[in-house]
Tab-separated table of C-alpha atoms in Angstrom:
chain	number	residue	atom	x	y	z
A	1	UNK	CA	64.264	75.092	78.986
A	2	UNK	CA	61.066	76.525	80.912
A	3	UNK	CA	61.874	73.877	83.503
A	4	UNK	CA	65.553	75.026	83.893
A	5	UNK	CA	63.982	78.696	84.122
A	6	UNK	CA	61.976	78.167	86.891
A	7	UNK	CA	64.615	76.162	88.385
A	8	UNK	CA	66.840	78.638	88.637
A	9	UNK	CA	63.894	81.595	89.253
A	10	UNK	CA	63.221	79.279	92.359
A	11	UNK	CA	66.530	79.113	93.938
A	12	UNK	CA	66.799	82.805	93.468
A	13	UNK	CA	63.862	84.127	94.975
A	14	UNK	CA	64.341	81.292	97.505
A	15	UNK	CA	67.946	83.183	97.968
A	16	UNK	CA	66.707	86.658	98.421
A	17	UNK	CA	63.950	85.775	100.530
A	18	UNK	CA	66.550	84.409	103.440
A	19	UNK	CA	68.847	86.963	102.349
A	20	UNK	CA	65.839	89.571	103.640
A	21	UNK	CA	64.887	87.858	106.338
A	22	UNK	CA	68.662	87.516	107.480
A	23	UNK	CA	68.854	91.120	107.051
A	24	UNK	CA	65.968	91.996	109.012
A	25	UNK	CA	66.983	89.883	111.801
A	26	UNK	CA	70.648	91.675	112.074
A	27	UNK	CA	68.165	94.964	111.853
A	28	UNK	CA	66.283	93.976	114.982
A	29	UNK	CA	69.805	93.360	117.332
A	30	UNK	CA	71.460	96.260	115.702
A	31	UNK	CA	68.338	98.656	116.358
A	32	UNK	CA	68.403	98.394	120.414
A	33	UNK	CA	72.280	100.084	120.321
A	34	UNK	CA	71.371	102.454	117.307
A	35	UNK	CA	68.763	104.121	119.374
A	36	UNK	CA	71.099	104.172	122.433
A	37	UNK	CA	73.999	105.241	121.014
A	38	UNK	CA	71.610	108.566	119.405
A	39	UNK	CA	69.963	109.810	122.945
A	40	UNK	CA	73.621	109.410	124.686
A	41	UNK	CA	75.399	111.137	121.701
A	42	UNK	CA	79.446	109.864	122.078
A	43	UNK	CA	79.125	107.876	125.234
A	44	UNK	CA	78.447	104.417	124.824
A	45	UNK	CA	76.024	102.382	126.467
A	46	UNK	CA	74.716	98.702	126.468
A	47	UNK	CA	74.266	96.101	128.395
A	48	UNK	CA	76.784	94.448	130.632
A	49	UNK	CA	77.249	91.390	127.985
A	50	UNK	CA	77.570	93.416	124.869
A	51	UNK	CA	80.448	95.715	126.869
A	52	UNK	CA	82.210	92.407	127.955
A	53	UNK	CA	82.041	90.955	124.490
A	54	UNK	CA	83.449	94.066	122.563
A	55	UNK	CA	85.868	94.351	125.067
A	56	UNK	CA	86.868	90.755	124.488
A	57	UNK	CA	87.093	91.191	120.683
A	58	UNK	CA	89.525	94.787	121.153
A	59	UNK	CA	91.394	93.087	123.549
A	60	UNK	CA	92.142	89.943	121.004
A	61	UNK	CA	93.290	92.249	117.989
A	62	UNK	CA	94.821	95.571	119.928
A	63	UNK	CA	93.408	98.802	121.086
A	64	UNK	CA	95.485	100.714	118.537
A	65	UNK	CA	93.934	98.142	115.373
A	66	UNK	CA	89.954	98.295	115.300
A	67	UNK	CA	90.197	97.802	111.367
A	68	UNK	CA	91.875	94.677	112.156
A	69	UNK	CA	89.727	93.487	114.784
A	70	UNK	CA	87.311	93.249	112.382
A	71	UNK	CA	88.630	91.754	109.785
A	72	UNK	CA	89.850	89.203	112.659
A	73	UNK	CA	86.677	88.355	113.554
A	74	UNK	CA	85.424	87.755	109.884
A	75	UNK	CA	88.619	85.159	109.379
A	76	UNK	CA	87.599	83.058	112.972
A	77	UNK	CA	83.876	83.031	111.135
A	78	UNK	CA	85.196	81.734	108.024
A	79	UNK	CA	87.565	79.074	109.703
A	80	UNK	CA	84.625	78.342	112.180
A	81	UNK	CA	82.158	77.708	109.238
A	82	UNK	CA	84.595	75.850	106.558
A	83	UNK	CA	84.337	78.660	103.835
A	84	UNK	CA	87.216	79.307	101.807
A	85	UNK	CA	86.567	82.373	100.078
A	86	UNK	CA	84.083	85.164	102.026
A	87	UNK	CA	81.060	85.621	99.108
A	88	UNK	CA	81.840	89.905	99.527
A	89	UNK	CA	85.763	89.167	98.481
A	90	UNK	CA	84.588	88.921	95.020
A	91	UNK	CA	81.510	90.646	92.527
A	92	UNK	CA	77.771	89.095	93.574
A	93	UNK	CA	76.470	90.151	90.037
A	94	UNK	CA	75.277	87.013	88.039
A	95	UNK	CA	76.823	84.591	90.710
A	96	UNK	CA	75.204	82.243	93.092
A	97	UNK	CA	75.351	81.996	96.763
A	98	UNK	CA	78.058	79.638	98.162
A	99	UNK	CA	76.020	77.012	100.106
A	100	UNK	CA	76.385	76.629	103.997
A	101	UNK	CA	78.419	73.655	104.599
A	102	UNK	CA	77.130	71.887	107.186
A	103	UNK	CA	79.957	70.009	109.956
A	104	UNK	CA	79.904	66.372	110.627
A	105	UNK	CA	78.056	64.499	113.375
A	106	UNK	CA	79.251	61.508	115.505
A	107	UNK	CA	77.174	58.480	115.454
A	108	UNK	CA	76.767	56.154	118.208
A	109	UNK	CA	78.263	53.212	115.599
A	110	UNK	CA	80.856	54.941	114.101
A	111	UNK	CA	83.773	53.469	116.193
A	112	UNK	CA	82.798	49.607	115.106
A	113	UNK	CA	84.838	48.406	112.409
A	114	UNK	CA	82.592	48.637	109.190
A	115	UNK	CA	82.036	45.901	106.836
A	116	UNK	CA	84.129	46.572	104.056
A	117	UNK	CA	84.871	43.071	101.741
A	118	UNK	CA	87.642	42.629	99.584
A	119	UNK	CA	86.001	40.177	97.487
A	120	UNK	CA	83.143	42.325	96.749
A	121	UNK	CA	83.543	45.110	93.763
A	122	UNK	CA	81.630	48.452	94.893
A	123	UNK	CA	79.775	49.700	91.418
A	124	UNK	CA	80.803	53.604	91.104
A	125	UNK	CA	78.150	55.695	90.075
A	126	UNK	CA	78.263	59.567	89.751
A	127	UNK	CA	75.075	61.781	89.557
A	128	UNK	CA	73.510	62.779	86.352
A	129	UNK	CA	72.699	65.902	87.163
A	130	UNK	CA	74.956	69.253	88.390
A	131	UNK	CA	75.300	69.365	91.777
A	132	UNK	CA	74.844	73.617	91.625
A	133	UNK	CA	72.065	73.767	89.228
A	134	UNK	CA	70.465	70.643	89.028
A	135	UNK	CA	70.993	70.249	85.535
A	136	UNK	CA	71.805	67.531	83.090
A	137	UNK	CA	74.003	68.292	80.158
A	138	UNK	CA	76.042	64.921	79.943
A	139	UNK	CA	79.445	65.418	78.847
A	140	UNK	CA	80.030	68.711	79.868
A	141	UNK	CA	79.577	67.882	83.553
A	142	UNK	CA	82.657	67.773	85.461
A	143	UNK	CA	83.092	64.371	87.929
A	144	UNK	CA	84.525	64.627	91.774
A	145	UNK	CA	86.900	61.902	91.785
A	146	UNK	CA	86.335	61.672	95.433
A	147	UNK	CA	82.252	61.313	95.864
A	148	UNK	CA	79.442	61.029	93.269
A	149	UNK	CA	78.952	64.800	92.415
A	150	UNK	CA	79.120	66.128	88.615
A	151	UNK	CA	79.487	70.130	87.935
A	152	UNK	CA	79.149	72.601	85.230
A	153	UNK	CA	82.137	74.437	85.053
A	154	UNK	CA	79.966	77.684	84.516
A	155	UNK	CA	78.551	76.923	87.344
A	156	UNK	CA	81.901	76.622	89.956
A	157	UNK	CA	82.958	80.468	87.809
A	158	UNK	CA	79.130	81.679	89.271
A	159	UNK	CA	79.953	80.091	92.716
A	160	UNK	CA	83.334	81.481	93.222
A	161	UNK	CA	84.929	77.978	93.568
A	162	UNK	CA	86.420	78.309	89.928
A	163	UNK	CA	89.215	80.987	89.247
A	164	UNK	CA	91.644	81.693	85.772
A	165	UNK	CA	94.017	79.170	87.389
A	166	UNK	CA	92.216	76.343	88.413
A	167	UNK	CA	89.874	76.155	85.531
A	168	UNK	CA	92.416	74.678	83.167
A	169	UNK	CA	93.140	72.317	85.713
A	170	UNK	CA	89.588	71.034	86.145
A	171	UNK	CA	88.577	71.191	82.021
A	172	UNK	CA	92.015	69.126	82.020
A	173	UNK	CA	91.854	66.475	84.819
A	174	UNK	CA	88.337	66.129	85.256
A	175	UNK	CA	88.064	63.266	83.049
A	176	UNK	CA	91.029	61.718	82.999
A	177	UNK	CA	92.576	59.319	85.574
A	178	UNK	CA	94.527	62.473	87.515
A	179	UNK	CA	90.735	63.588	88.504
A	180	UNK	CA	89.757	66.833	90.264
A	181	UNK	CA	88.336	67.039	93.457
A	182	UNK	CA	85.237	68.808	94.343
A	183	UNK	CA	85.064	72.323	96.805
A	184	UNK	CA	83.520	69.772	99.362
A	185	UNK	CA	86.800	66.820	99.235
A	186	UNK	CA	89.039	69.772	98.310
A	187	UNK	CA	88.378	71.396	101.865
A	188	UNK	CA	89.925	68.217	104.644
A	189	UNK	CA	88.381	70.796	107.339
A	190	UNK	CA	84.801	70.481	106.236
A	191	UNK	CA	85.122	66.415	107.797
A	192	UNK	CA	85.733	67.727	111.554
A	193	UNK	CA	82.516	67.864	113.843
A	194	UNK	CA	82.164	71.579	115.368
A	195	UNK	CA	82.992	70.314	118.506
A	196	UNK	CA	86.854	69.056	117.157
A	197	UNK	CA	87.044	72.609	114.995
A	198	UNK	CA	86.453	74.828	118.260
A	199	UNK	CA	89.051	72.185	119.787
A	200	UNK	CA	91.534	72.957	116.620
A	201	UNK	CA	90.143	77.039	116.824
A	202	UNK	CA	91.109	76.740	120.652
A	203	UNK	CA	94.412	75.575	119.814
A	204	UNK	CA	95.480	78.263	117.063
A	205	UNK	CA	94.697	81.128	119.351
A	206	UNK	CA	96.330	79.468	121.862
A	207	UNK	CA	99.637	79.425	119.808
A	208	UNK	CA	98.856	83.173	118.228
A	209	UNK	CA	98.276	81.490	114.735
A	210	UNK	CA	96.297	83.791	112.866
A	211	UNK	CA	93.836	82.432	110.172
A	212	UNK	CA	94.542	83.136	106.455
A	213	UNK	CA	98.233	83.794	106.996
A	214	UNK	CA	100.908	81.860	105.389
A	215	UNK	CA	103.564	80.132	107.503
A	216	UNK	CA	107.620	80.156	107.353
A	217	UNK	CA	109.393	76.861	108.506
A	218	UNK	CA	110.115	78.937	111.675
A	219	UNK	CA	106.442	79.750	112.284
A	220	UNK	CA	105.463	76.432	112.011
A	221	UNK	CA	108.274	74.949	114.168
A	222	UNK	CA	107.233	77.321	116.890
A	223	UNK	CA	103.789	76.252	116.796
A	224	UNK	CA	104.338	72.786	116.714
A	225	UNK	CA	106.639	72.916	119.623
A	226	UNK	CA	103.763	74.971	121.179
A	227	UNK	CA	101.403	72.394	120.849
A	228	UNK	CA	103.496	69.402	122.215
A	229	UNK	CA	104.503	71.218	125.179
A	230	UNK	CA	101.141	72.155	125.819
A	231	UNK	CA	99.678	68.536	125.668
A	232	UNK	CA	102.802	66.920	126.969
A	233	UNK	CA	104.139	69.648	128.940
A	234	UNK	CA	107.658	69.325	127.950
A	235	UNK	CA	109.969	69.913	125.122
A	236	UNK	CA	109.325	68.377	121.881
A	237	UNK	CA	112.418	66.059	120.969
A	238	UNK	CA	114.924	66.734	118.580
A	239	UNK	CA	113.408	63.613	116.215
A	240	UNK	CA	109.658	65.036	116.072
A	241	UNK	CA	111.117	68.622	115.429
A	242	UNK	CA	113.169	67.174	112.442
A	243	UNK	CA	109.550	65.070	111.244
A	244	UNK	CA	108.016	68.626	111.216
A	245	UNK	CA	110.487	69.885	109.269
A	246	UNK	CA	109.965	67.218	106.873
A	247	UNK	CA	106.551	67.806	107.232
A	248	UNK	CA	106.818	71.774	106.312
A	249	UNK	CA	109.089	70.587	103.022
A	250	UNK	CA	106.075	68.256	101.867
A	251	UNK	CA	103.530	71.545	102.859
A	252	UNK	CA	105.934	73.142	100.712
A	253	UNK	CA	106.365	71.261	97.182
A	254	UNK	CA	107.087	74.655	94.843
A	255	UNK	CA	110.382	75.632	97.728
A	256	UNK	CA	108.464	79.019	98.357
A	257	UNK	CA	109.740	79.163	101.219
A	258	UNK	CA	106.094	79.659	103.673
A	259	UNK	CA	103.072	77.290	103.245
A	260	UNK	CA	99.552	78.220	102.643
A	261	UNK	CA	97.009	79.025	105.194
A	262	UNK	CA	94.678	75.861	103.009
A	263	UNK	CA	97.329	73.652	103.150
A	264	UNK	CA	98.088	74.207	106.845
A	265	UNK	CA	94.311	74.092	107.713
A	266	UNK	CA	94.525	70.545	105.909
A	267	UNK	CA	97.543	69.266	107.653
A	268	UNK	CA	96.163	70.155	111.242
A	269	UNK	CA	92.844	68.722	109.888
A	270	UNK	CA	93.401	65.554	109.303
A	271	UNK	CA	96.435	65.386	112.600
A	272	UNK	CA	93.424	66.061	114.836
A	273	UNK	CA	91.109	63.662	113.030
A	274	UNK	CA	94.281	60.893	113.616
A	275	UNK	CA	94.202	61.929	117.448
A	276	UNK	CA	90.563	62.220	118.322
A	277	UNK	CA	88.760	59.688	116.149
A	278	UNK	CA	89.873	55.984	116.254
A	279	UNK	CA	90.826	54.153	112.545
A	280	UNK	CA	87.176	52.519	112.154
A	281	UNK	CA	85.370	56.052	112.784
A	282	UNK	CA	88.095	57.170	109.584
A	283	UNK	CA	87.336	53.690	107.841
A	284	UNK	CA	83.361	55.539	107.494
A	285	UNK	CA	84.439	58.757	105.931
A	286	UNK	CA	85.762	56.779	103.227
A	287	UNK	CA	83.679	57.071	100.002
A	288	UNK	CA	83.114	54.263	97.573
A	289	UNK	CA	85.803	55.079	95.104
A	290	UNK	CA	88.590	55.461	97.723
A	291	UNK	CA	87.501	51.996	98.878
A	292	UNK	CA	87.882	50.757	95.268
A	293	UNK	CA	91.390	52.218	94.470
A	294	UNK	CA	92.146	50.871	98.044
A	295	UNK	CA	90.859	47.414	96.904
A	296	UNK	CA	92.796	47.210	93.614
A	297	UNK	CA	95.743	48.305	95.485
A	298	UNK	CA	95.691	45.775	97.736
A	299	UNK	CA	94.754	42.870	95.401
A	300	UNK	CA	97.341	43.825	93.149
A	301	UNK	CA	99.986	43.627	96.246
A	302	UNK	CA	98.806	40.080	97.195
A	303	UNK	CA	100.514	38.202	94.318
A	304	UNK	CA	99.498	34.849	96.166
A	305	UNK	CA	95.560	35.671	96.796
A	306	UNK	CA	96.127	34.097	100.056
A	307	UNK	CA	94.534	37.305	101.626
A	308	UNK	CA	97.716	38.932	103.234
A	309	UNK	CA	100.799	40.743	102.467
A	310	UNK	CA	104.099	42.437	103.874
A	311	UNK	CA	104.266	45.037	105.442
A	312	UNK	CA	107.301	46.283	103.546
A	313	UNK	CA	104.929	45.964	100.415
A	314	UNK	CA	102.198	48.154	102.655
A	315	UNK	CA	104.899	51.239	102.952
A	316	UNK	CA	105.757	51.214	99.860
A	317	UNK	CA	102.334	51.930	98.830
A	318	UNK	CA	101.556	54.699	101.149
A	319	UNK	CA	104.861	56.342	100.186
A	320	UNK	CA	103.817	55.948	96.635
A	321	UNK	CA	99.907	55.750	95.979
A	322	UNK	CA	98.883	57.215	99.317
A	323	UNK	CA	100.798	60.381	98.591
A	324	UNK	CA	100.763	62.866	96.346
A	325	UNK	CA	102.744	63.407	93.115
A	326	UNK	CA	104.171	66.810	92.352
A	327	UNK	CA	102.447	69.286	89.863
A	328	UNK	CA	105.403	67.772	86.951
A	329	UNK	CA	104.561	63.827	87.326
A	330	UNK	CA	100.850	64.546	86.170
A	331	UNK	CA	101.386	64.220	82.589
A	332	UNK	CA	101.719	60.431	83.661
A	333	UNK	CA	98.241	60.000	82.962
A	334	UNK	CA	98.686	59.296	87.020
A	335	UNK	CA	96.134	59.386	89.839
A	336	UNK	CA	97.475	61.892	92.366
A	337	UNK	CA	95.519	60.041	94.697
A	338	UNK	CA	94.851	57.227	92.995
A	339	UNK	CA	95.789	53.971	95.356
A	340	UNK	CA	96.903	51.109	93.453
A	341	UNK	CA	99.852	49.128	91.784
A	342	UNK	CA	102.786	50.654	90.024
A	343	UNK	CA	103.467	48.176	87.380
A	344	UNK	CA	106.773	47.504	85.401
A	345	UNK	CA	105.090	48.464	82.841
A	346	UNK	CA	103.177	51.756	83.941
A	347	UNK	CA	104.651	55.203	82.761
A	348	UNK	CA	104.559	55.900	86.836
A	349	UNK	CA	107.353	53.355	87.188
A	350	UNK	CA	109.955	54.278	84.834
A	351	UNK	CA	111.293	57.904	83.333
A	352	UNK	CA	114.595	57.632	81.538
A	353	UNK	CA	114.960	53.988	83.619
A	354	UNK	CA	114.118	55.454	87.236
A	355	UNK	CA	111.649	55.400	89.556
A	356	UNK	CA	110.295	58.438	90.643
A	357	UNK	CA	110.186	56.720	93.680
A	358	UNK	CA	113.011	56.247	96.232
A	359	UNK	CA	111.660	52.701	97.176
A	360	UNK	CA	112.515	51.742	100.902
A	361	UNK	CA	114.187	48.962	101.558
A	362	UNK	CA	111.972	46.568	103.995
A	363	UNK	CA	113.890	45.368	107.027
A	364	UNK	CA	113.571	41.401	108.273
A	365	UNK	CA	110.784	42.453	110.989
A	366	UNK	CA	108.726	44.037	108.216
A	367	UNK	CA	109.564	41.140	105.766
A	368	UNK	CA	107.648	38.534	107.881
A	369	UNK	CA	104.767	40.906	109.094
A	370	UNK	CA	101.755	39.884	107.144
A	371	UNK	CA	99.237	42.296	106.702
A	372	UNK	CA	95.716	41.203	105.587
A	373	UNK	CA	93.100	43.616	104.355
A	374	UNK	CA	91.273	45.468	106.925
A	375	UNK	CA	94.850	45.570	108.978
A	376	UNK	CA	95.445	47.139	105.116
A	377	UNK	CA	92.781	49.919	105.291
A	378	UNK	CA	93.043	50.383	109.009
A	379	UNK	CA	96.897	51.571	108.553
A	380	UNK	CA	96.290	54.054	105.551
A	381	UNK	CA	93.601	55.401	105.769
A	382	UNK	CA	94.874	58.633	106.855
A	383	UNK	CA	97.138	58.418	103.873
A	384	UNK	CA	93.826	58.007	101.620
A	385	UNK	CA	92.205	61.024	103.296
A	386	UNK	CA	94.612	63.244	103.182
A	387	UNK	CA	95.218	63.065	99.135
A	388	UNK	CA	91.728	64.272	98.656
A	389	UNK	CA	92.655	68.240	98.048
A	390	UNK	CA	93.928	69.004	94.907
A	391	UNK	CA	96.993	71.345	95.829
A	392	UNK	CA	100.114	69.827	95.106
A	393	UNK	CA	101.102	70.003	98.911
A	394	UNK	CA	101.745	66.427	101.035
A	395	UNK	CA	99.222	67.252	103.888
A	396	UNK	CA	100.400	63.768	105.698
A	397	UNK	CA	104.101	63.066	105.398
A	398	UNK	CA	104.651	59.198	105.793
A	399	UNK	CA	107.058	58.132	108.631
A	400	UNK	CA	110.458	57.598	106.937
């Protein structure tokens, strides 16, 4: 117990000391204009950059809307950064800081195809310890099903990360083959580099998205025809505008009609991560239980062990295992993300007789198409990626 005290006494005064200092150092810019604006009473004065720069930022949210210019600027921080929810949006008594999530950075290997066997089992291993508090209580820590952290769910309350709703999903999930996915794999964003999120930032402006907001079907169809005319400079074709339709629908699972600024963040997320980065540098962001599901999936596909199979048999797994199941289909003791085999015999692959499934019917081409396993990986592993969150929402529709 003393050593948990002083744990926690450390990261607290550790807390407060950069919350001083950052304080201190917003003092020292701020006190150059304070003393300005007293000797010239209402007229305004600075220097040629700070005019230019609040004339930027009033010019961006309206002359007539200062309140909102702020509040603006606070959501473009927040996207820019990766943070969900602002740590002044909700009581700082008896909570912890959020952390600072730190963006990605490119390596100078990342686009050679990693070594990933088939044959080879990966042993999955979580921490023992909470990754908030550094604590170990065993039984009552919470797993990522995604990477190797463990949480107290005490711990996610005092961070913010853990509301009324979503704590009966975690205490529910958490252990059981569904899983729960941590505020780091929950957040698709957090695996851009800040060079590709000012690329994504530079986009939304572009198209007048505003962060936070939810988006109707027309909203979104406007933007996306936005953003193909602006990279192909012409209209987007009737096909791809009835894909993003399909696309908003699978945004959409509960028919509320808009979709959620998260779930919209996560969809254009993992788009620009299919455009920018090629499939090995996406092969590396997978962690070593995604690779085993992948695995299992896979071997359980290749009824002959000869190391290959259809590619009518590869669809139907990323319309099935690589997606996501709705909120109702969890009390199949199913994986929402979890890739592998539907057997006859699984509660997945039968309800009342049916499949909850459509499964699509494999044309000859497909049928003779032999896929072997890192062909396997290479083609879904967007699919993988993108059933990381835990919202209900499809933030990758598969091509029909």
């Amino acid at each position: 117990m003393g050593v948990l005290m002083s744990r926690r006494q450390t990261v607290e005064r550790v807390q407060k000391v950069s919350l001083a200092v950052s304080a201190f150092k917003d003092g020292l810019r701020e006190q150059p204009s304070t003393r300005r604006r007293a000797e010239a009473g209402t007229a305004r004065q600075g220097t040629l950059e700070q005019e230019v720069q609040e004339g930027e930022e009033e010019a961006l949210a309206g002359p007539s809307q200062p309140e909102e210019s702020s509040a603006g600027k606070a959501a473009w921080e927040r996207l820019r950064d990766g943070r969900g929810v602002e740590p002044e949006e909700f009581d700082r008594a008896n909570r912890f800081t959020p952390p600072a999530f730190i963006r990605p950075k490119r390596e100078l290997h990342d686009d050679e195809p990693p070594d990933i066997s088939l044959e080879q089992r990966e042993e999955i291993l979580n921490d023992e310890m909470c990754e908030i508090c550094e604590v170990w209580t065993a039984e009552s820590l919470f797993p990522c099903r995604i990477c190797h952290r463990v949480y107290h769910d005490g711990c996610l309350r005092r961070m913010g990360y853990l509301q009324k709703d979503s704590a009966v999903e975690v205490t529910e999930t958490a252990h059981t083959e569904t899983g729960w996915s941590c505020y780091y794999c929950d957040n698709l964003n957090l695996l851009l580099t800040e060079e590709e999120m000012y690329s994504l930032m530079e986009t939304l402006r572009n198209c007048k998205i505003i962060p936070e907001s939810c988006l109707t079907l027309d909203d979104f169809l406007h933007y996306k025809h936005q953003v193909h005319k602006q990279q192909f400079e012409r209209t987007m074709p009737e096909a791809q505008e009835e894909q993003a339709a399909l696309q908003f629908n699978a945004l959409d699972p509960d028919k509320k009609g808009h979709i959620e600024w998260q779930d919209f963040l996560s969809h254009e997320s993992i788009q620009l991560l299919q455009k920018i980065r090629p499939q090995n540098a996406l092969l590396r962001l997978l962690t070593p239980k995604e690779r085993e599901r992948a695995r299992t999936a896979f071997l359980a596909l290749d009824q002959d062990n000869d190391g290959f199979i259809g590619e009518g048999e590869c669809r139907q797994a990323r319309h099935t295992w690589f997606r996501k199941h709705q909120k109702e289909m969890l009390s199949c003791n199913v994986s929402i993300s979890h890739v592998g085999p539907i057997s006859e015999g699984s509660p997945a692959s039968s309800r009342n007789g049916k499949s909850p499934e459509k499964i699509l019917p494999a044309t000859k081409q497909e049928e003779t198409r032999s896929i072997d396993w890192p062909g396997f990986l290479r083609e879904n592993v967007a699919y993988i990626l993108a059933a990381r969150p835990n919202s209900a929402a499809l933030h990758l529709q598969p091509l029909a």
